[in-house]
Amino acid sequence: MTPALRLEGVTKRFGDVVAVDDVTLDLFEGEFLALLGASGCGKSTTLRLFAGLEAATEGHVLLGGRDVSRDSASSRNVALMFQSYALYPHMSVYQNIAMPLRMRGLSVPQRFPGARMVSRPTRTALHEIDDKVRRVATMLRLDTLLSRRPGQLSGGQQQRVALARALVREPSAFFLDEPLSNLDTQLKADTRDEIRALHARTGYPFLLVTHDQADALSMADRVAVMIAGRIAQIGVPEEVFQRPQSRAVAEFIGLHRMNILDRGHASRLHQAGATLDLGVRPDDLIIGAEGPIAATVESLLYKGEETVVLLRDPDGFALRSILRGGQPRPAPGDQVRLSADISALHPFDRHGNRAELPS
Amino acid sequence: MIRRLATDLLLAGPAALAVVLFIFLPVAVVFVLAFTDYLVGAPTADWVGLENFEELFGSRLGRNALINTLIYSAVVIPSSVILGLLVALGLHGITKRMPRVSAVLRTVYFLPVAATLVAMAVAWQMLMHPSLGLLNHWIAALGLTPQQWLTDRGLVLYSLAAIGIWQGVGYNMVLFLAGLSAIQPTLYDAATIDGAEHGWSRFWCVTWPMLGPTTLFVVIVTAANAFRVFETVATMTDGGPAFASDTIVYALYREGFVYFKAGYASAITVVFFAALLLLTALQIALVERKVHYR
């Protein structure tokens, strides 16, 4: 299957800085791909390379199998929703949404204010634009706000305008740059659902760029983890979370940082720990009366649905464990024992790559 | 509470007092004098009503000064705003590729603003000298007719206007540069994605509307400066030849400080003050509505 968009061996350098390092990435027709990484890892540059806002130093960008590396952003016909929304503040909501259609559908003289009076083709074209704008505005519940300026709207409304402006034409792909990072928790959850529904309804290939793993894991069909300019791992969310292919990905993915016991030290958990580093997610590190590791409770972070327990073993290693809802909580200073199921261990070799536990 | 009040008074009081004593009071005196025939040093003055204003708007000389000022402004305001914008766009464009060159050029364009205009006027006088000036040398070298820049009645106002433009461009450039660097880069990205990929359409979609507040401010400041033109007139032409470069502030100076007609000079001041007030009011009204996009 030919991907809708493909980066092929793309490198982007800014002076001496390598922002994107030999990346090959496919965006397939109809899929929802998330590009996940910490800030400064090159994910935004990757998006800009896809969109045509940056030119690759090396490598190719393919659109439906055709090399578009040298083509302009608008000829690639991608839609992009910006983190800051980037709405035109001097235009009404209607004009903002109509902008991409006007720029590509009308010639320069047709864009002049009085053009509709003198030319019939202009009237027809404007009529079509009007139809499309109103349809997408209705879909995103903006129909009552069309004459407002962006400055008069709430953050959530502005975001819907940005979505509408991106969706109003039939794009070859739809890119979202950190779409949820400016929203509060409640609105975030609603918008997540809305974007998912939008993807299901339109069927365009979606590329979501985010630093928030919860967004990536919950919304995307596939997640690409980017670390230091490279794609460290790509796969379905469950695979990326449950079988991180490297120590770097393991430490990056997970709401709470994975505990990693260095080799030697790790042999208390499993005999393979003599030669391998062993990772255990805080969720999988069980506090109890029995267990191979002794530790002292240092402090507790109460977070409503869960409590993070910070522990220290006799060798001075800091460890984290999570307690859910009603589980009994130890007090700071308590001596506890820690254990983990073998299936919950993530072994890594000396190069940081995933290894297999000998059975 | 009392202490707060005392502190507030102590902080704001002296400045407020100075403003009242040295600005509001003199302005009030000028407003009163404008309706009298007071001469500087005279023991008495008579109330003459609107006579001074009639003279300004009715006499040939008064109208001449007003019209000259308007012509001067009509040339200087658009030219120095547009040139300032063009220079700023150019320098902003090359800043990334050639930061050094851009910095040097910025300084060069800004020099006329920093320099004393009176001293610069002397330099311009030399440049525009009919027989010794560089300007006529170049014009002759190009095969054109040398001009009497400062003594030709039809030309002198435009010569002064050229100097006014030269002086204003640098200042306007700095303001426009600040305005340009405040534009969100993502707006240009959005415009690119939407299909405005080339200079002209990007300018109309993003740059020009985003510069709205800056442009308005630049126009107002330039207008106020143009209406106030004085130094070049006083040092280079004395309003001549035959009042061909007489402007409103120069007339005010001549009437008040050469002929000591304080009453008439006050009337000119009042008119001038009213014009500037109108301009400022216009700015506030426009700024609140149109250009801030709220």
XYZ file of C-alpha atoms in Angstrom:
653
model
C 0.000 0.000 0.000
C 1.392 3.385 -0.963
C 1.458 5.773 1.986
C -0.399 9.081 1.591
C 2.712 10.872 2.718
C 6.190 9.555 3.248
C 9.443 10.961 4.547
C 12.295 8.990 3.048
C 15.692 9.266 4.719
C 15.051 12.888 5.586
C 17.658 14.889 7.458
C 17.236 18.529 8.432
C 20.156 20.583 9.665
C 20.032 24.141 10.971
C 23.650 25.235 10.761
C 25.495 22.624 12.798
C 22.432 21.433 14.641
C 20.812 18.270 13.344
C 17.116 18.655 14.120
C 15.904 15.621 12.202
C 18.307 12.780 11.602
C 17.682 10.355 8.733
C 13.997 9.837 9.411
C 11.801 7.548 7.344
C 8.158 7.791 8.286
C 4.937 6.779 6.538
C 1.530 8.299 6.974
C -1.030 5.937 5.499
C -4.402 6.733 3.995
C -7.034 7.024 6.720
C -4.747 6.377 9.668
C -4.184 8.473 12.761
C -0.483 8.692 13.503
C 0.933 10.424 16.558
C 4.450 11.770 16.656
C 5.411 11.808 20.298
C 8.512 13.328 21.798
C 9.913 15.692 24.386
C 10.299 19.329 23.448
C 13.285 19.921 21.214
C 13.342 16.359 19.875
C 12.625 17.450 16.296
C 8.962 16.448 16.085
C 7.752 19.912 15.075
C 10.459 20.128 12.438
C 9.341 16.739 11.137
C 5.803 18.078 10.847
C 7.049 21.191 9.053
C 9.003 18.977 6.639
C 5.853 16.966 5.911
C 3.840 20.141 5.414
C 6.396 21.861 3.229
C 7.146 24.714 5.609
C 10.757 23.549 5.739
C 12.862 22.027 2.972
C 14.779 18.855 3.794
C 18.573 19.079 3.808
C 18.714 15.465 2.605
C 16.118 12.908 1.623
C 12.726 13.069 -0.042
C 9.125 13.816 0.779
C 6.641 11.717 -1.160
C 2.973 12.543 -1.614
C 1.042 9.536 -2.911
C 4.305 8.110 -4.222
C 5.261 11.316 -6.061
C 8.355 13.269 -4.981
C 7.200 16.648 -3.713
C 10.412 17.607 -1.902
C 10.689 20.809 -3.909
C 6.971 21.608 -4.045
C 5.433 24.401 -2.048
C 3.269 23.877 1.000
C 0.037 24.884 -0.688
C 0.613 22.633 -3.694
C 0.944 19.694 -1.282
C -2.533 20.720 -0.122
C -2.038 19.736 3.491
C -4.073 21.188 6.322
C -2.322 22.256 9.474
C -3.742 23.273 12.803
C -1.260 25.324 14.762
C -0.674 25.169 18.485
C -1.257 28.914 18.761
C -4.157 28.528 16.261
C -2.571 31.312 14.135
C -5.935 32.820 13.235
C -5.870 36.090 11.326
C -6.910 38.566 14.020
C -8.121 41.207 11.570
C -10.566 38.859 9.861
C -13.924 37.572 11.017
C -14.416 33.898 11.734
C -16.080 33.550 8.338
C -13.168 35.201 6.540
C -10.667 33.086 8.439
C -12.381 29.875 7.378
C -12.820 31.085 3.805
C -9.195 32.164 3.482
C -7.686 28.907 2.105
C -10.531 28.603 -0.412
C -10.170 32.209 -1.534
C -6.415 31.930 -1.904
C -6.549 28.852 -4.098
C -9.947 29.218 -5.731
C -9.870 32.851 -6.765
C -7.447 34.791 -8.912
C -5.947 38.026 -7.650
C -8.471 40.340 -9.374
C -11.307 38.087 -8.186
C -10.240 38.669 -4.597
C -10.842 42.408 -4.862
C -13.809 43.588 -2.828
C -16.095 44.641 -5.696
C -15.341 41.681 -7.963
C -18.634 39.919 -7.305
C -20.594 42.794 -8.870
C -18.859 42.652 -12.216
C -18.109 39.016 -12.929
C -20.416 36.020 -13.047
C -17.654 33.366 -12.586
C -16.543 35.208 -9.441
C -20.100 35.104 -8.140
C -20.288 31.378 -8.761
C -16.931 30.762 -7.110
C -17.869 32.871 -4.106
C -21.131 31.011 -3.845
C -19.323 27.694 -3.678
C -16.932 29.046 -1.072
C -19.846 30.314 0.954
C -21.481 26.857 0.851
C -18.359 25.094 2.050
C -17.650 27.612 4.788
C -21.170 27.346 6.156
C -21.147 23.557 6.005
C -17.899 23.215 7.973
C -18.970 25.958 10.376
C -22.179 24.107 11.130
C -20.282 20.871 11.629
C -18.062 22.551 14.245
C -20.902 24.549 15.871
C -19.503 27.875 14.712
C -22.505 28.985 12.675
C -23.567 31.602 15.205
C -20.073 33.058 15.566
C -19.253 33.699 11.915
C -19.164 37.476 12.136
C -17.025 37.641 15.278
C -13.328 38.353 15.353
C -10.984 35.714 16.850
C -10.158 38.101 19.709
C -13.795 37.930 20.837
C -13.824 34.130 21.157
C -12.865 31.767 23.956
C -9.872 29.466 23.587
C -12.022 26.467 22.730
C -13.964 28.428 20.116
C -10.752 29.720 18.578
C -9.544 26.169 18.335
C -12.692 25.113 16.498
C -12.160 27.991 14.075
C -8.618 26.746 13.489
C -10.010 23.242 12.886
C -12.625 24.610 10.519
C -10.033 26.572 8.545
C -7.962 23.411 8.184
C -10.909 21.210 7.218
C -12.718 23.513 4.833
C -10.875 22.211 1.791
C -10.256 18.561 1.011
C -6.668 18.212 2.260
C -4.319 15.396 1.327
C -3.432 15.076 5.006
C -4.350 16.786 8.227
C -1.615 17.832 10.666
C -2.240 18.871 14.236
C 0.556 20.592 16.108
C 0.054 20.237 19.877
C -3.689 20.837 19.507
C -4.570 20.263 23.154
C -1.786 21.911 25.061
C -3.557 25.249 25.531
C -6.755 23.777 26.911
C -7.848 22.995 30.458
C -8.432 19.408 31.554
C -12.167 19.214 30.861
C -11.993 20.914 27.487
C -9.028 18.740 26.624
C -11.025 15.558 27.103
C -13.909 16.910 24.996
C -11.577 18.061 22.243
C -9.835 14.688 22.192
C -13.162 13.014 21.520
C -14.027 15.644 18.960
C -10.792 15.166 17.021
C -11.214 11.389 17.118
C -14.740 11.737 15.793
C -13.542 14.156 13.127
C -10.961 11.626 12.003
C -13.534 8.873 11.840
C -15.950 11.057 9.878
C -13.533 12.590 7.370
C -11.152 9.675 6.863
C -8.202 11.947 6.091
C -4.789 10.782 7.254
C -4.142 12.567 10.540
C -0.735 13.349 11.964
C -0.734 14.509 15.561
C 2.405 16.052 16.995
C 2.464 16.125 20.771
C 4.648 15.936 23.832
C 1.730 14.548 25.823
C 1.768 10.760 25.781
C -1.788 10.550 27.066
C -2.947 12.377 23.913
C -0.830 10.209 21.669
C -1.747 6.889 23.241
C -5.444 7.640 23.503
C -6.048 9.159 20.082
C -3.692 7.536 17.616
C -3.760 4.253 15.709
C 0.022 4.256 15.631
C 2.528 6.123 17.757
C 6.008 7.141 16.623
C 8.312 8.013 19.503
C 10.934 10.542 18.540
C 14.092 11.001 20.566
C 16.953 13.324 19.598
C 15.915 13.702 15.980
C 15.330 10.005 15.317
C 12.324 7.737 15.375
C 13.098 5.535 18.355
C 10.071 3.270 18.018
C 6.896 3.085 16.019
C 3.917 0.884 16.642
C 0.397 0.627 17.993
C -0.002 2.364 21.367
C -0.194 -0.890 23.368
C 3.023 -2.170 21.852
C 4.898 1.062 22.474
C 3.742 1.127 26.070
C 4.055 -2.562 26.882
C 7.164 -3.464 24.938
C 9.413 -0.402 24.689
C 12.258 -1.347 22.389
C 14.874 0.708 24.161
C 15.653 2.099 27.565
C 15.155 5.661 26.243
C 11.619 4.898 25.046
C 10.852 3.038 28.274
C 11.890 6.031 30.332
C 9.964 8.443 28.111
C 6.672 6.549 27.894
C 4.554 6.240 30.994
C 2.880 8.887 33.089
C 5.286 7.990 35.897
C 8.892 7.412 35.014
C 9.854 3.750 34.901
C 12.075 2.454 37.700
C 15.223 1.071 36.158
C 17.525 -1.039 38.288
C 21.043 -1.212 36.903
C 22.534 -4.605 36.177
C 23.984 -6.273 39.199
C 21.671 -4.363 41.405
C 18.745 -5.800 39.500
C 19.606 -9.397 40.321
C 17.392 -9.170 43.390
C 14.375 -9.043 41.080
C 15.492 -11.744 38.644
C 18.684 -13.689 38.082
C 19.017 -12.113 34.617
C 19.507 -8.825 36.448
C 23.138 -9.788 36.908
C 23.833 -8.908 33.263
C 20.797 -6.849 32.228
C 19.215 -3.611 33.417
C 15.671 -4.263 34.553
C 12.845 -1.779 34.298
C 9.617 -1.907 36.303
C 6.802 0.563 35.866
C 5.740 2.145 39.177
C 2.313 0.608 38.569
C 3.863 -2.857 38.570
C 6.051 -2.423 41.648
C 3.936 -3.934 44.415
C 4.237 -2.830 48.034
C 3.612 -5.631 50.480
C 4.838 -7.641 53.424
C 6.733 -10.031 51.152
C 9.142 -9.304 48.344
C 12.788 -9.428 47.268
C 13.544 -5.715 47.778
C 13.473 -3.922 51.116
C 12.777 -0.191 51.062
C 11.860 2.732 53.255
C 8.901 4.943 52.420
C 10.173 8.509 51.946
C 7.082 10.438 50.981
C 3.634 10.150 49.466
C 2.071 12.271 46.725
C -1.703 12.130 46.901
C -3.261 12.700 43.472
C -6.899 11.775 43.913
C -7.302 8.607 41.861
C -3.828 7.437 42.781
C -1.023 7.971 45.258
C 2.626 8.007 44.221
C 4.880 6.480 46.847
C 8.520 7.525 46.816
C 10.795 4.864 48.286
C 14.482 4.327 48.869
C 16.231 0.973 49.157
C 19.151 0.387 51.580
C 21.662 1.113 48.785
C 20.178 4.563 48.284
C 18.264 3.834 45.052
C 15.124 5.913 44.604
C 12.066 3.913 43.537
C 8.473 4.790 42.803
C 5.303 2.844 43.266
C 1.659 3.659 42.621
C -1.238 2.876 44.921
C -4.764 2.954 43.529
C -7.841 4.406 45.185
C -8.675 2.452 48.318
C -5.439 0.511 48.821
C -4.018 0.969 52.326
C -1.294 3.562 52.364
C 1.944 3.237 54.330
C 3.269 6.208 56.288
C 6.618 7.923 55.632
C 9.382 6.066 57.466
C 7.665 2.661 57.205
C 9.804 -0.314 56.189
C 8.172 -2.223 53.308
C 8.998 -5.013 50.885
C 8.692 -4.596 47.104
C 8.016 -7.187 44.451
C 7.251 -7.337 40.770
C 5.826 -9.997 38.471
C 8.296 -11.411 35.964
C 5.973 -10.483 33.092
C 6.189 -6.850 34.198
C 9.986 -6.661 33.870
C 11.566 -4.787 30.961
C 15.108 -6.049 30.385
C 17.650 -3.896 28.527
C 21.181 -4.782 27.458
C 24.251 -2.624 27.904
C 23.436 -0.650 24.718
C 19.999 0.195 26.037
C 18.201 -2.130 23.595
C 15.472 -4.478 24.695
C 16.687 -7.939 25.562
C 14.805 -11.149 26.334
C 14.682 -12.694 29.770
C 16.116 -16.200 29.722
C 13.349 -18.587 30.695
C -4.800 54.929 55.166
C -3.520 58.413 55.957
C 0.028 57.178 55.450
C -0.890 55.689 52.071
C -2.446 58.982 51.066
C 0.593 60.943 52.245
C 2.928 58.649 50.308
C 0.812 58.921 47.172
C 0.759 62.690 47.445
C 4.487 62.835 48.045
C 5.174 60.684 44.977
C 2.724 62.205 42.537
C 2.408 65.690 44.020
C 5.594 67.467 42.910
C 5.306 66.309 39.311
C 1.629 67.221 39.210
C 2.395 70.660 40.617
C 5.123 71.200 38.029
C 2.754 70.162 35.251
C 0.132 72.627 36.476
C 2.597 75.477 36.953
C 4.644 75.077 33.826
C 2.227 73.575 31.335
C -1.442 74.075 32.224
C -1.019 77.640 33.520
C 0.979 78.923 30.523
C -1.487 77.233 28.167
C -4.332 78.996 29.951
C -2.483 82.316 29.709
C -1.883 81.720 25.996
C -5.586 81.007 25.503
C -6.449 84.341 27.141
C -3.743 86.284 25.304
C -4.989 84.927 21.981
C -8.009 87.209 22.336
C -5.982 90.373 23.100
C -3.584 92.641 21.229
C -0.897 92.266 23.900
C 2.649 93.173 22.879
C 5.570 91.753 24.842
C 6.613 94.376 27.393
C 3.516 96.539 26.921
C 1.913 97.741 30.168
C -1.662 97.029 29.031
C -3.588 95.026 26.490
C -7.030 95.367 24.948
C -9.567 92.636 24.382
C -9.946 92.242 20.641
C -12.112 89.164 20.448
C -11.506 87.016 17.358
C -9.466 89.636 15.514
C -6.206 87.658 15.790
C -7.859 84.566 14.351
C -9.369 86.649 11.563
C -5.904 87.885 10.715
C -4.470 84.365 10.646
C -7.187 82.900 8.444
C -8.083 86.094 6.581
C -4.814 87.772 5.727
C -2.733 86.712 2.751
C 0.299 86.116 4.950
C -1.527 84.024 7.541
C -3.208 81.872 4.933
C 0.095 81.496 3.100
C 1.732 80.049 6.228
C -1.170 77.655 6.761
C -1.190 76.485 3.152
C 2.593 76.072 3.083
C 2.416 73.914 6.204
C -0.324 71.779 4.661
C 1.607 71.315 1.403
C 4.748 70.458 3.325
C 2.840 67.904 5.425
C 1.072 66.461 2.403
C 4.464 65.714 0.865
C 6.335 64.628 3.977
C 3.749 62.409 5.727
C 3.052 59.852 2.985
C 6.606 59.850 1.656
C 8.379 59.289 4.931
C 5.818 56.705 6.106
C 6.015 54.693 2.876
C 9.790 54.972 2.613
C 10.157 54.057 6.281
C 8.002 50.976 5.702
C 9.946 49.932 2.605
C 13.301 50.343 4.338
C 12.047 48.411 7.378
C 10.706 45.575 5.179
C 14.022 45.381 3.360
C 16.138 45.417 6.505
C 13.849 42.950 8.280
C 14.140 40.632 5.281
C 17.951 40.621 5.250
C 18.413 40.477 9.046
C 18.600 36.672 9.072
C 20.958 36.282 6.164
C 23.170 39.321 6.737
C 22.826 40.478 10.346
C 25.936 42.709 10.156
C 24.873 44.557 7.044
C 21.411 45.000 8.445
C 22.751 46.431 11.720
C 25.019 48.884 9.901
C 22.213 50.029 7.609
C 19.891 50.475 10.572
C 22.428 52.805 12.165
C 22.888 54.700 8.932
C 19.163 55.240 8.521
C 18.787 56.208 12.139
C 21.642 58.756 12.168
C 19.504 61.671 10.904
C 17.138 61.086 13.833
C 19.930 61.127 16.386
C 21.759 64.071 14.825
C 20.872 67.666 15.654
C 18.680 68.928 12.858
C 20.106 72.459 13.051
C 23.621 71.147 12.423
C 22.323 68.869 9.689
C 20.547 71.823 8.124
C 23.896 73.546 7.677
C 25.203 70.466 5.910
C 22.124 70.402 3.681
C 22.594 74.078 2.945
C 26.049 73.292 1.641
C 24.745 70.362 -0.405
C 22.014 72.515 -1.907
C 24.199 75.528 -2.576
C 23.442 76.704 -6.136
C 27.041 76.924 -7.359
C 29.163 75.020 -4.817
C 26.695 72.320 -3.733
C 27.206 68.649 -4.526
C 23.581 68.285 -5.551
C 23.916 70.653 -8.508
C 27.237 69.055 -9.447
C 25.571 65.685 -9.768
C 22.634 67.126 -11.618
C 24.970 68.846 -14.042
C 26.930 65.617 -14.446
C 23.691 63.898 -15.412
C 23.089 66.590 -18.009
C 20.131 68.204 -16.237
C 19.603 71.850 -15.352
C 20.990 72.870 -11.934
C 18.307 74.227 -9.598
C 18.134 77.079 -7.104
C 17.053 74.686 -4.352
C 16.557 77.188 -1.570
C 15.941 80.442 -3.441
C 13.466 79.333 -6.113
C 10.010 80.272 -4.814
C 8.377 77.281 -6.463
C 10.975 74.805 -5.251
C 12.053 75.846 -1.772
C 9.151 74.189 0.075
C 9.853 70.866 -1.647
C 13.560 71.116 -0.873
C 12.675 71.498 2.792
C 10.199 68.651 2.480
C 12.972 66.417 1.124
C 15.029 67.150 4.233
C 11.979 66.450 6.381
C 11.543 63.083 4.684
C 15.231 62.290 5.070
C 14.898 62.973 8.765
C 11.651 61.072 9.285
C 12.467 57.837 7.430
C 14.914 56.582 10.057
C 12.529 57.070 12.936
C 9.643 55.478 11.070
C 11.898 52.606 10.057
C 12.709 51.849 13.694
C 9.024 51.841 14.615
C 8.123 49.610 11.670
C 10.978 47.233 12.483
C 9.625 46.863 16.001
C 6.165 46.242 14.549
C 7.502 43.657 12.100
C 9.387 41.696 14.729
C 6.211 41.505 16.842
C 4.313 39.603 14.143
C 3.846 35.944 15.084
C 5.844 33.786 12.667
C 3.102 31.150 12.750
C 0.788 33.601 10.995
C 3.139 33.477 8.016
C 3.144 29.679 8.261
C -0.642 29.707 8.294
C -0.670 32.003 5.273
C 1.741 29.678 3.468
C -0.465 26.667 4.179
C -3.537 28.614 3.077
C -1.903 29.407 -0.238
C -0.422 32.892 0.266
C 3.093 31.870 -0.622
C 4.533 34.851 -2.381
C 5.696 38.233 -1.204
C 2.740 40.266 -2.297
C -0.068 38.072 -1.030
C 1.771 37.476 2.257
C 2.128 41.221 2.626
C -1.603 41.783 2.145
C -2.706 38.802 4.230
C -0.397 39.176 7.189
C 2.173 41.952 7.225
C 0.034 44.952 6.367
C -2.931 44.173 8.629
C -0.606 43.177 11.492
C 1.246 46.465 11.123
C -2.010 48.413 11.462
C -1.407 49.760 14.975
C 2.216 50.610 14.164
C 1.254 52.351 10.948
C -1.342 54.467 12.678
C 1.144 55.498 15.341
C 3.791 56.270 12.722
C 1.366 58.403 10.715
C 0.315 60.384 13.782
C 3.885 60.994 14.945
C 5.008 61.923 11.440
C 2.062 64.268 11.040
C 2.783 65.989 14.340
C 6.418 66.423 13.322
C 5.524 67.704 9.870
C 3.075 70.286 11.237
C 5.788 71.461 13.617
C 8.449 72.038 10.949
C 10.661 74.863 12.148
C 14.412 74.209 12.399
C 15.075 73.840 8.696
C 13.007 76.911 7.889
C 14.697 79.038 10.556
C 18.256 78.002 9.718
C 18.083 77.695 5.949
C 15.488 80.072 4.508
C 14.017 82.323 7.219
C 10.669 81.616 5.606
C 11.829 83.103 2.322
C 12.205 83.835 -0.451
C 9.218 86.175 -0.145
C 7.433 83.945 2.405
C 7.499 80.986 -0.029
C 8.647 78.705 2.820
C 6.860 80.473 5.657
C 5.211 77.835 7.857
C 2.863 78.112 10.797
C 5.422 77.522 13.559
C 7.935 79.821 11.854
C 5.253 82.508 11.582
C 4.494 81.997 15.252
C 8.166 82.482 16.080
C 8.448 85.586 13.883
C 5.300 87.246 15.225
C 6.044 86.414 18.846
C 9.788 86.708 19.177
C 10.771 89.127 16.392
C 7.761 91.464 16.302
C 6.758 90.766 19.927
C 3.074 90.435 18.938
C 2.278 88.100 21.792
C -1.465 88.264 21.211
C -1.270 87.204 17.565
C 1.393 84.559 18.292
C -0.868 83.155 20.995
C -3.724 82.894 18.514
C -1.480 80.907 16.153
C -0.502 78.673 19.080
C -4.135 78.034 19.923
C -4.935 77.032 16.357
C -1.879 74.814 16.235
C -2.740 73.264 19.580
C -6.290 72.573 18.436
C -5.010 70.882 15.282
C -2.693 68.583 17.235
C -5.430 67.832 19.755
C -7.742 66.849 16.929
C -5.074 64.580 15.504
C -4.546 62.881 18.854
C -8.261 62.463 19.431
C -8.538 60.887 15.996
C -5.749 58.502 16.883
C -7.384 57.411 20.112
C -10.738 56.924 18.426
C -9.183 54.873 15.624
C -6.851 52.870 17.817
C -9.694 51.754 20.022
C -11.760 50.533 17.100
C -10.136 49.647 13.869
C -6.586 48.531 14.118
C -6.414 46.446 17.268
C -8.907 43.861 16.014
C -10.865 43.361 19.194
